[in-house]
Every structure is written in structure tokens, then in C-alpha cells.
Tab-separated table of N, CA and C in Angstrom:
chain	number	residue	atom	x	y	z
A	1	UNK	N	15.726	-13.573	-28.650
A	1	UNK	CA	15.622	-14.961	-29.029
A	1	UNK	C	16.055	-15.852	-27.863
A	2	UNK	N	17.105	-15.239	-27.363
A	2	UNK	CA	18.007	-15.995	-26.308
A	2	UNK	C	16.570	-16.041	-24.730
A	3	UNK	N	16.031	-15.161	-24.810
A	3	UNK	CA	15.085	-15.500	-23.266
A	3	UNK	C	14.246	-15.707	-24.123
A	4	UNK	N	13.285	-15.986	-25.238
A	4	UNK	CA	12.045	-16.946	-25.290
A	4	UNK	C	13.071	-18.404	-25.172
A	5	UNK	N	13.986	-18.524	-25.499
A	5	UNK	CA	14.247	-20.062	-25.675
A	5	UNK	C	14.749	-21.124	-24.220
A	6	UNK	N	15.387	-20.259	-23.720
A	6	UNK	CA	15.855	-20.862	-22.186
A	6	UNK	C	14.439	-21.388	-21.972
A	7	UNK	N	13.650	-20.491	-21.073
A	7	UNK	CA	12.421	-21.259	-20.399
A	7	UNK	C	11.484	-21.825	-21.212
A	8	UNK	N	11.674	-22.124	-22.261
A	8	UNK	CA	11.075	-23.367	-23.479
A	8	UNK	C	11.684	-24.156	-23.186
A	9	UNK	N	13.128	-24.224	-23.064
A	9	UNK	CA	14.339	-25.262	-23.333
A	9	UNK	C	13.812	-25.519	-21.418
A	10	UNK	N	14.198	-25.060	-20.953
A	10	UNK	CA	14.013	-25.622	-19.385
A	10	UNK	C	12.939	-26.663	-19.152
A	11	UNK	N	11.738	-25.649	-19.713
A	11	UNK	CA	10.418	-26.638	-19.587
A	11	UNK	C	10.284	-27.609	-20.202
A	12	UNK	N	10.885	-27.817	-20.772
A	12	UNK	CA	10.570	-29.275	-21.865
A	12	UNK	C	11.719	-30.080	-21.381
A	13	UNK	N	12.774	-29.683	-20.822
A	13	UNK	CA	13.892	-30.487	-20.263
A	13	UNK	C	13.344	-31.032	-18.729
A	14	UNK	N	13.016	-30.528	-17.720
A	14	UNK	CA	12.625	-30.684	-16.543
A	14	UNK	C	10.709	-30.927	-16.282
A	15	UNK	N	9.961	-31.439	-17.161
A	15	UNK	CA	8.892	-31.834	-17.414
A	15	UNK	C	8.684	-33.189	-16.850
A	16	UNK	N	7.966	-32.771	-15.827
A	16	UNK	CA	7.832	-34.373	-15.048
A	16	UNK	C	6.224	-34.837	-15.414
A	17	UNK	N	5.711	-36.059	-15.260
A	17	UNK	CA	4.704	-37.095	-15.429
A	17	UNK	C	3.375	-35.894	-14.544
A	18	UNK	N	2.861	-35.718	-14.208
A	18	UNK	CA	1.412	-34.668	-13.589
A	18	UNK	C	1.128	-35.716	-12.618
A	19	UNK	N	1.012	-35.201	-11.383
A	19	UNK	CA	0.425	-35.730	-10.265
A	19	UNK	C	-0.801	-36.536	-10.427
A	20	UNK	N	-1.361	-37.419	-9.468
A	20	UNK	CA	-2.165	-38.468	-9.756
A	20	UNK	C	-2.513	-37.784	-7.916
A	21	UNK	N	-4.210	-37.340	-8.602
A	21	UNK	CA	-4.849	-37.117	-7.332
A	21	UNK	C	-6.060	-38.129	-7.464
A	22	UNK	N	-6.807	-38.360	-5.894
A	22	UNK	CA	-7.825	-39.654	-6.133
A	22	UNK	C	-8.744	-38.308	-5.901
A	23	UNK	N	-9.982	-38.246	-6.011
A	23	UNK	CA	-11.183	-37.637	-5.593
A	23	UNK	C	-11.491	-38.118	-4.337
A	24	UNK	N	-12.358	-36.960	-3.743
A	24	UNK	CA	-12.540	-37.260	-1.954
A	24	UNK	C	-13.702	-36.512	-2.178
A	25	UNK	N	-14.514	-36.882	-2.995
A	25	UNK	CA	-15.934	-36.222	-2.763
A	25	UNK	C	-16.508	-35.761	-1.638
A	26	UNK	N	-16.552	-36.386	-0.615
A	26	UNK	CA	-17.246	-35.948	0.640
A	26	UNK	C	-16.263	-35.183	1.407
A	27	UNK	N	-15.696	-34.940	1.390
A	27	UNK	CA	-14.046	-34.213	2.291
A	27	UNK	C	-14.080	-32.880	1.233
A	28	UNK	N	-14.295	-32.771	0.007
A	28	UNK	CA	-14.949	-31.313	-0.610
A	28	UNK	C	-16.036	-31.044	-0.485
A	29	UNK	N	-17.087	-31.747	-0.195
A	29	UNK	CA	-18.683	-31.047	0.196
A	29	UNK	C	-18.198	-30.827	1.433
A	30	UNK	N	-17.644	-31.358	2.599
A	30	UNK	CA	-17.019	-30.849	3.702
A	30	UNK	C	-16.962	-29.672	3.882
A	31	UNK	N	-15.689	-29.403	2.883
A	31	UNK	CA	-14.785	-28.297	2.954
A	31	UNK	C	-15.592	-27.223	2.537
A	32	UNK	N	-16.423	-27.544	1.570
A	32	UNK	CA	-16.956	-26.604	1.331
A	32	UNK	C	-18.439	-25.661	2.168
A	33	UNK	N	-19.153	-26.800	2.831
A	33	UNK	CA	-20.309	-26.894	3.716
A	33	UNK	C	-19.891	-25.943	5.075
A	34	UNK	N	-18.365	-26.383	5.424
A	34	UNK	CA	-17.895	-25.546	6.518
A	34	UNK	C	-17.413	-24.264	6.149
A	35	UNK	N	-16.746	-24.105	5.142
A	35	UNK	CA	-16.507	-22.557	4.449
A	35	UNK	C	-17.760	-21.592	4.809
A	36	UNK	N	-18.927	-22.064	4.091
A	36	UNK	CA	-20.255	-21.581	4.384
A	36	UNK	C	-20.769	-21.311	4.820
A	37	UNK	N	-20.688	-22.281	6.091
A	37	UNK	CA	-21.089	-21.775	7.907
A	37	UNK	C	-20.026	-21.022	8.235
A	38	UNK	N	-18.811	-20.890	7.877
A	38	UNK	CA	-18.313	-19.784	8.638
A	38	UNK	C	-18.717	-18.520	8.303
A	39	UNK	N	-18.809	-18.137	6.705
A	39	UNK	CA	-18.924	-17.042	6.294
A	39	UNK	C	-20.377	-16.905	6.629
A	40	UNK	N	-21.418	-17.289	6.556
A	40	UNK	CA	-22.752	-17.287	6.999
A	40	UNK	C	-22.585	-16.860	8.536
A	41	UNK	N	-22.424	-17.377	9.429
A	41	UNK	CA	-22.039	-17.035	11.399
A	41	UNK	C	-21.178	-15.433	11.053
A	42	UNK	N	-20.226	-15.278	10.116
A	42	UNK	CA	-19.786	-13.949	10.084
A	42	UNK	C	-20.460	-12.371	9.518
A	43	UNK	N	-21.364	-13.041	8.610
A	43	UNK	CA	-22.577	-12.350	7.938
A	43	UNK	C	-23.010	-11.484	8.708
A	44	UNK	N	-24.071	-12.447	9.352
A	44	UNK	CA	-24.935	-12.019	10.346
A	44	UNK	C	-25.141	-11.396	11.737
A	45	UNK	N	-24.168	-11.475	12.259
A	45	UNK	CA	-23.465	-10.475	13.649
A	45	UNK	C	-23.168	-9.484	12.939
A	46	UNK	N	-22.365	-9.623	11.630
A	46	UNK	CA	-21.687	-8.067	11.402
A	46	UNK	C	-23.648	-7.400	10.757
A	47	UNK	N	-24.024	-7.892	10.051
A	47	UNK	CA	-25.242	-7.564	9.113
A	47	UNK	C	-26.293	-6.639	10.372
A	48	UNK	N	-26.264	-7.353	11.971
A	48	UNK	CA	-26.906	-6.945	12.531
A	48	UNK	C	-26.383	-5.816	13.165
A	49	UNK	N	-25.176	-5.900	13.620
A	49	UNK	CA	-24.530	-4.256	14.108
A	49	UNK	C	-24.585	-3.128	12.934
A	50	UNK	N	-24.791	-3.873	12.012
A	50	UNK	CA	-24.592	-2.725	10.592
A	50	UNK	C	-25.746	-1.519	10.738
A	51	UNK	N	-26.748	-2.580	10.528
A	51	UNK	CA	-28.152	-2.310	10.701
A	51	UNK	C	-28.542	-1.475	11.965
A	52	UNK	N	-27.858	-2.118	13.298
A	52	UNK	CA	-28.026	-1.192	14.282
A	52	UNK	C	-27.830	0.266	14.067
A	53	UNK	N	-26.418	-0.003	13.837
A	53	UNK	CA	-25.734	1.356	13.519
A	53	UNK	C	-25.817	2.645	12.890
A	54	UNK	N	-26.561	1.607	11.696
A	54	UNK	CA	-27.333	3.038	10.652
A	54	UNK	C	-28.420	3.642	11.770
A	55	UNK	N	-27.988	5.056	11.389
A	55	UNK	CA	-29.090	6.251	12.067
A	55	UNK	C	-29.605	6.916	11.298
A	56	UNK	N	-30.296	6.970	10.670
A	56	UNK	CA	-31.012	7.855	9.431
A	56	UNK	C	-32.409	9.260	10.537
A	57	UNK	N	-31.876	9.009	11.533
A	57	UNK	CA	-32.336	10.215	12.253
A	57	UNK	C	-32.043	11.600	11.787
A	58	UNK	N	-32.553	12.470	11.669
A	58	UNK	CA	-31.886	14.222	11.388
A	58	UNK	C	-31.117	14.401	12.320
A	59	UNK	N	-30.104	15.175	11.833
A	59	UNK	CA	-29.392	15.504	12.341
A	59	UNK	C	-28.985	16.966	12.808
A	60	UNK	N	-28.685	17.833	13.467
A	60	UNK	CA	-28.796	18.497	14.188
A	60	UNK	C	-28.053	20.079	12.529
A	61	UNK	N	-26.871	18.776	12.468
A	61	UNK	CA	-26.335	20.089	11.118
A	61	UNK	C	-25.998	18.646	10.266
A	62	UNK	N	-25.879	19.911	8.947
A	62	UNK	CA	-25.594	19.050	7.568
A	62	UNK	C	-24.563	19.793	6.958
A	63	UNK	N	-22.849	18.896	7.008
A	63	UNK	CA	-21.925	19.506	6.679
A	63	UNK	C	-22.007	18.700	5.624
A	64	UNK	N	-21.067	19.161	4.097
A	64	UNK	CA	-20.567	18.584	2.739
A	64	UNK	C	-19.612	18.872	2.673
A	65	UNK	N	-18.866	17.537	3.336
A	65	UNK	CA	-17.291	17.902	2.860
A	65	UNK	C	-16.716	17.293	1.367
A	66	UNK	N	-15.512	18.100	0.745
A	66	UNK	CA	-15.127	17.752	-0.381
A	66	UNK	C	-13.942	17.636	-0.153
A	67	UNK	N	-13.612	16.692	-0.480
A	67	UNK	CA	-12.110	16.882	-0.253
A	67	UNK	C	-10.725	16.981	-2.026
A	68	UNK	N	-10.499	17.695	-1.360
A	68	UNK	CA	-9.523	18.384	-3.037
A	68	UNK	C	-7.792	17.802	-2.732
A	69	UNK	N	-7.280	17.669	-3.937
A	69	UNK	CA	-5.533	17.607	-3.992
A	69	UNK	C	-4.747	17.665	-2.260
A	70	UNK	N	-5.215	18.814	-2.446
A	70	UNK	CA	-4.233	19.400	-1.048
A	70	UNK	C	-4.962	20.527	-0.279
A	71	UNK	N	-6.465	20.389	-0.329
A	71	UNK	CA	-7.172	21.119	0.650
A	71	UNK	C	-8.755	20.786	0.672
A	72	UNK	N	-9.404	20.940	1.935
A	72	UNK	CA	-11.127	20.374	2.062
A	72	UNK	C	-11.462	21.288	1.931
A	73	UNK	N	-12.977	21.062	1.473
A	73	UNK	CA	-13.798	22.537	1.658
A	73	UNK	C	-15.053	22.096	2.348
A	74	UNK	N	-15.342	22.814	3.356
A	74	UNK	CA	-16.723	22.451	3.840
A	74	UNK	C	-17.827	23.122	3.760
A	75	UNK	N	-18.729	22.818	3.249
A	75	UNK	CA	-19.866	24.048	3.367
A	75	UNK	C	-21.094	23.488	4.261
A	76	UNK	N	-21.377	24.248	5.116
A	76	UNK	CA	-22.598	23.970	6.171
A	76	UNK	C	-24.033	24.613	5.091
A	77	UNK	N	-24.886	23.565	5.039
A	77	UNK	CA	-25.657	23.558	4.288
A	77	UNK	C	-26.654	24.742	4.803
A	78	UNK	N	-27.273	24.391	5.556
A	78	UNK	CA	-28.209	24.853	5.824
A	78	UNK	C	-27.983	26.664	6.385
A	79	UNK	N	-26.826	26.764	6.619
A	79	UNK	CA	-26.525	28.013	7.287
A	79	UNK	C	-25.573	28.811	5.719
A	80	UNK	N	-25.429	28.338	4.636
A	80	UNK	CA	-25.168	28.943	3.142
A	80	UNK	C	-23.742	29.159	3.435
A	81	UNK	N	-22.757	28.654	4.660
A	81	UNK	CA	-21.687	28.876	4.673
A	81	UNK	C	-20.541	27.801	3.770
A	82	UNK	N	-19.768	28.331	3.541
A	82	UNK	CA	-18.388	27.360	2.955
A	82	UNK	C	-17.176	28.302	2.769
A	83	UNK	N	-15.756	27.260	3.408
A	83	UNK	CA	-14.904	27.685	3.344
A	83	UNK	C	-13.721	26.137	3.303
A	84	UNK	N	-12.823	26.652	2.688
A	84	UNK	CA	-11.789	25.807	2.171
A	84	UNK	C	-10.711	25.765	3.757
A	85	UNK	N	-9.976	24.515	3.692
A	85	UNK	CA	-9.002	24.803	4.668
A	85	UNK	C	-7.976	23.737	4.227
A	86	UNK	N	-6.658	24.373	4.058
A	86	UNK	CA	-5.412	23.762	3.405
A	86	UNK	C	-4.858	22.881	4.269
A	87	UNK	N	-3.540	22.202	3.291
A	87	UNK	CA	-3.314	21.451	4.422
A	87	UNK	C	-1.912	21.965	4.272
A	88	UNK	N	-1.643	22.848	5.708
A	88	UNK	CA	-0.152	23.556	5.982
A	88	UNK	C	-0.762	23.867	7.329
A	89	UNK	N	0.901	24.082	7.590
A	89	UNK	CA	0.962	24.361	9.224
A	89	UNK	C	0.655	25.946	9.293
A	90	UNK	N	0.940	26.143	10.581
A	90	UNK	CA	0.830	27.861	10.625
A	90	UNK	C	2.533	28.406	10.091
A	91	UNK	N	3.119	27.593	10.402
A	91	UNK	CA	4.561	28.039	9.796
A	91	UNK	C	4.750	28.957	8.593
A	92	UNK	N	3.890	27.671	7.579
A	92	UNK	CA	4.087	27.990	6.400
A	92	UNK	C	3.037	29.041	5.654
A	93	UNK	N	1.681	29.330	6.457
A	93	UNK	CA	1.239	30.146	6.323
A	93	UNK	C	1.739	31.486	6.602
């Protein structure tokens, strides 16, 4: 009972009048027009290295890695191999 009532009792004790803002219409199409161009100029450099980058060429091998709790397993596709490899030192092996 005692903590719902404090910050009831606070808020209603220390409750001031609400700020008085004017509108600036053009200073928010601003703000907002320039937001836009930035993220737009950032888009498009990254959009184009992206694009570079992708290689959808074949590739020479085709590994599938999985990765588990506390060990990967890889299997080389094309050659029907797979084997797991933990994660420990040689110590502890």
C-alpha cells in the first residue's frame, strides 16, 4: 500500500502547469528533409559495395558448418566428409 501511494502522493504534490511549446513548422520539415538525405547518401554507398561484394560465383568447395553448444561440425559437401571439432585445448583432451 505504502509504495503505490508515495509516487501518487509525490505526483500530485510536485505537478507543475505542462510546457507551452510554439510550432516551427518549417524547422521540422527541415529536420526532417535533412534526416533523409543523410540516411539516403548512407544507403547508397553502402547498397553499392553490398552489391559489389556479393559473389554468387562457384566456388571451388562447399563447406556446411553447424555450429552446436560447445562444438562445430563441418561437413564438406561434395567430398561426403564430416567431422565435429570441440572446443578444448589439447590439455584437456
Amino acid at each position: 500500500m505504502g509504495l503505490c501511494s508515495i509516487p501518487s502522493l509525490s505526483t500530485g504534490i510536485c505537478r507543475s502547469k505542462p510546457a507551452k511549446f510554439d510550432d516551427h513548422f518549417w524547422l521540422e520539415i527541415a529536420w526532417t528533409v535533412a534526416a533523409t538525405v543523410i540516411l539516403v547518401g548512407m544507403a547508397i554507398p553502402s547498397t553499392t559495395v553490398m552489391i559489389k561484394a556479393y559473389d554468387d560465383a562457384k566456388g571451388d568447395i562447399n563447406i556446411m558448418v553447424t555450429g552446436y553448444q560447445w562444438k562445430w561440425q563441418y561437413k564438406y559437401l561434395e567430398d561426403d566428409i564430416s567431422f565435429f571439432s570441440n572446443l578444448s585445448t589439447s590439455q584437456e583432451q
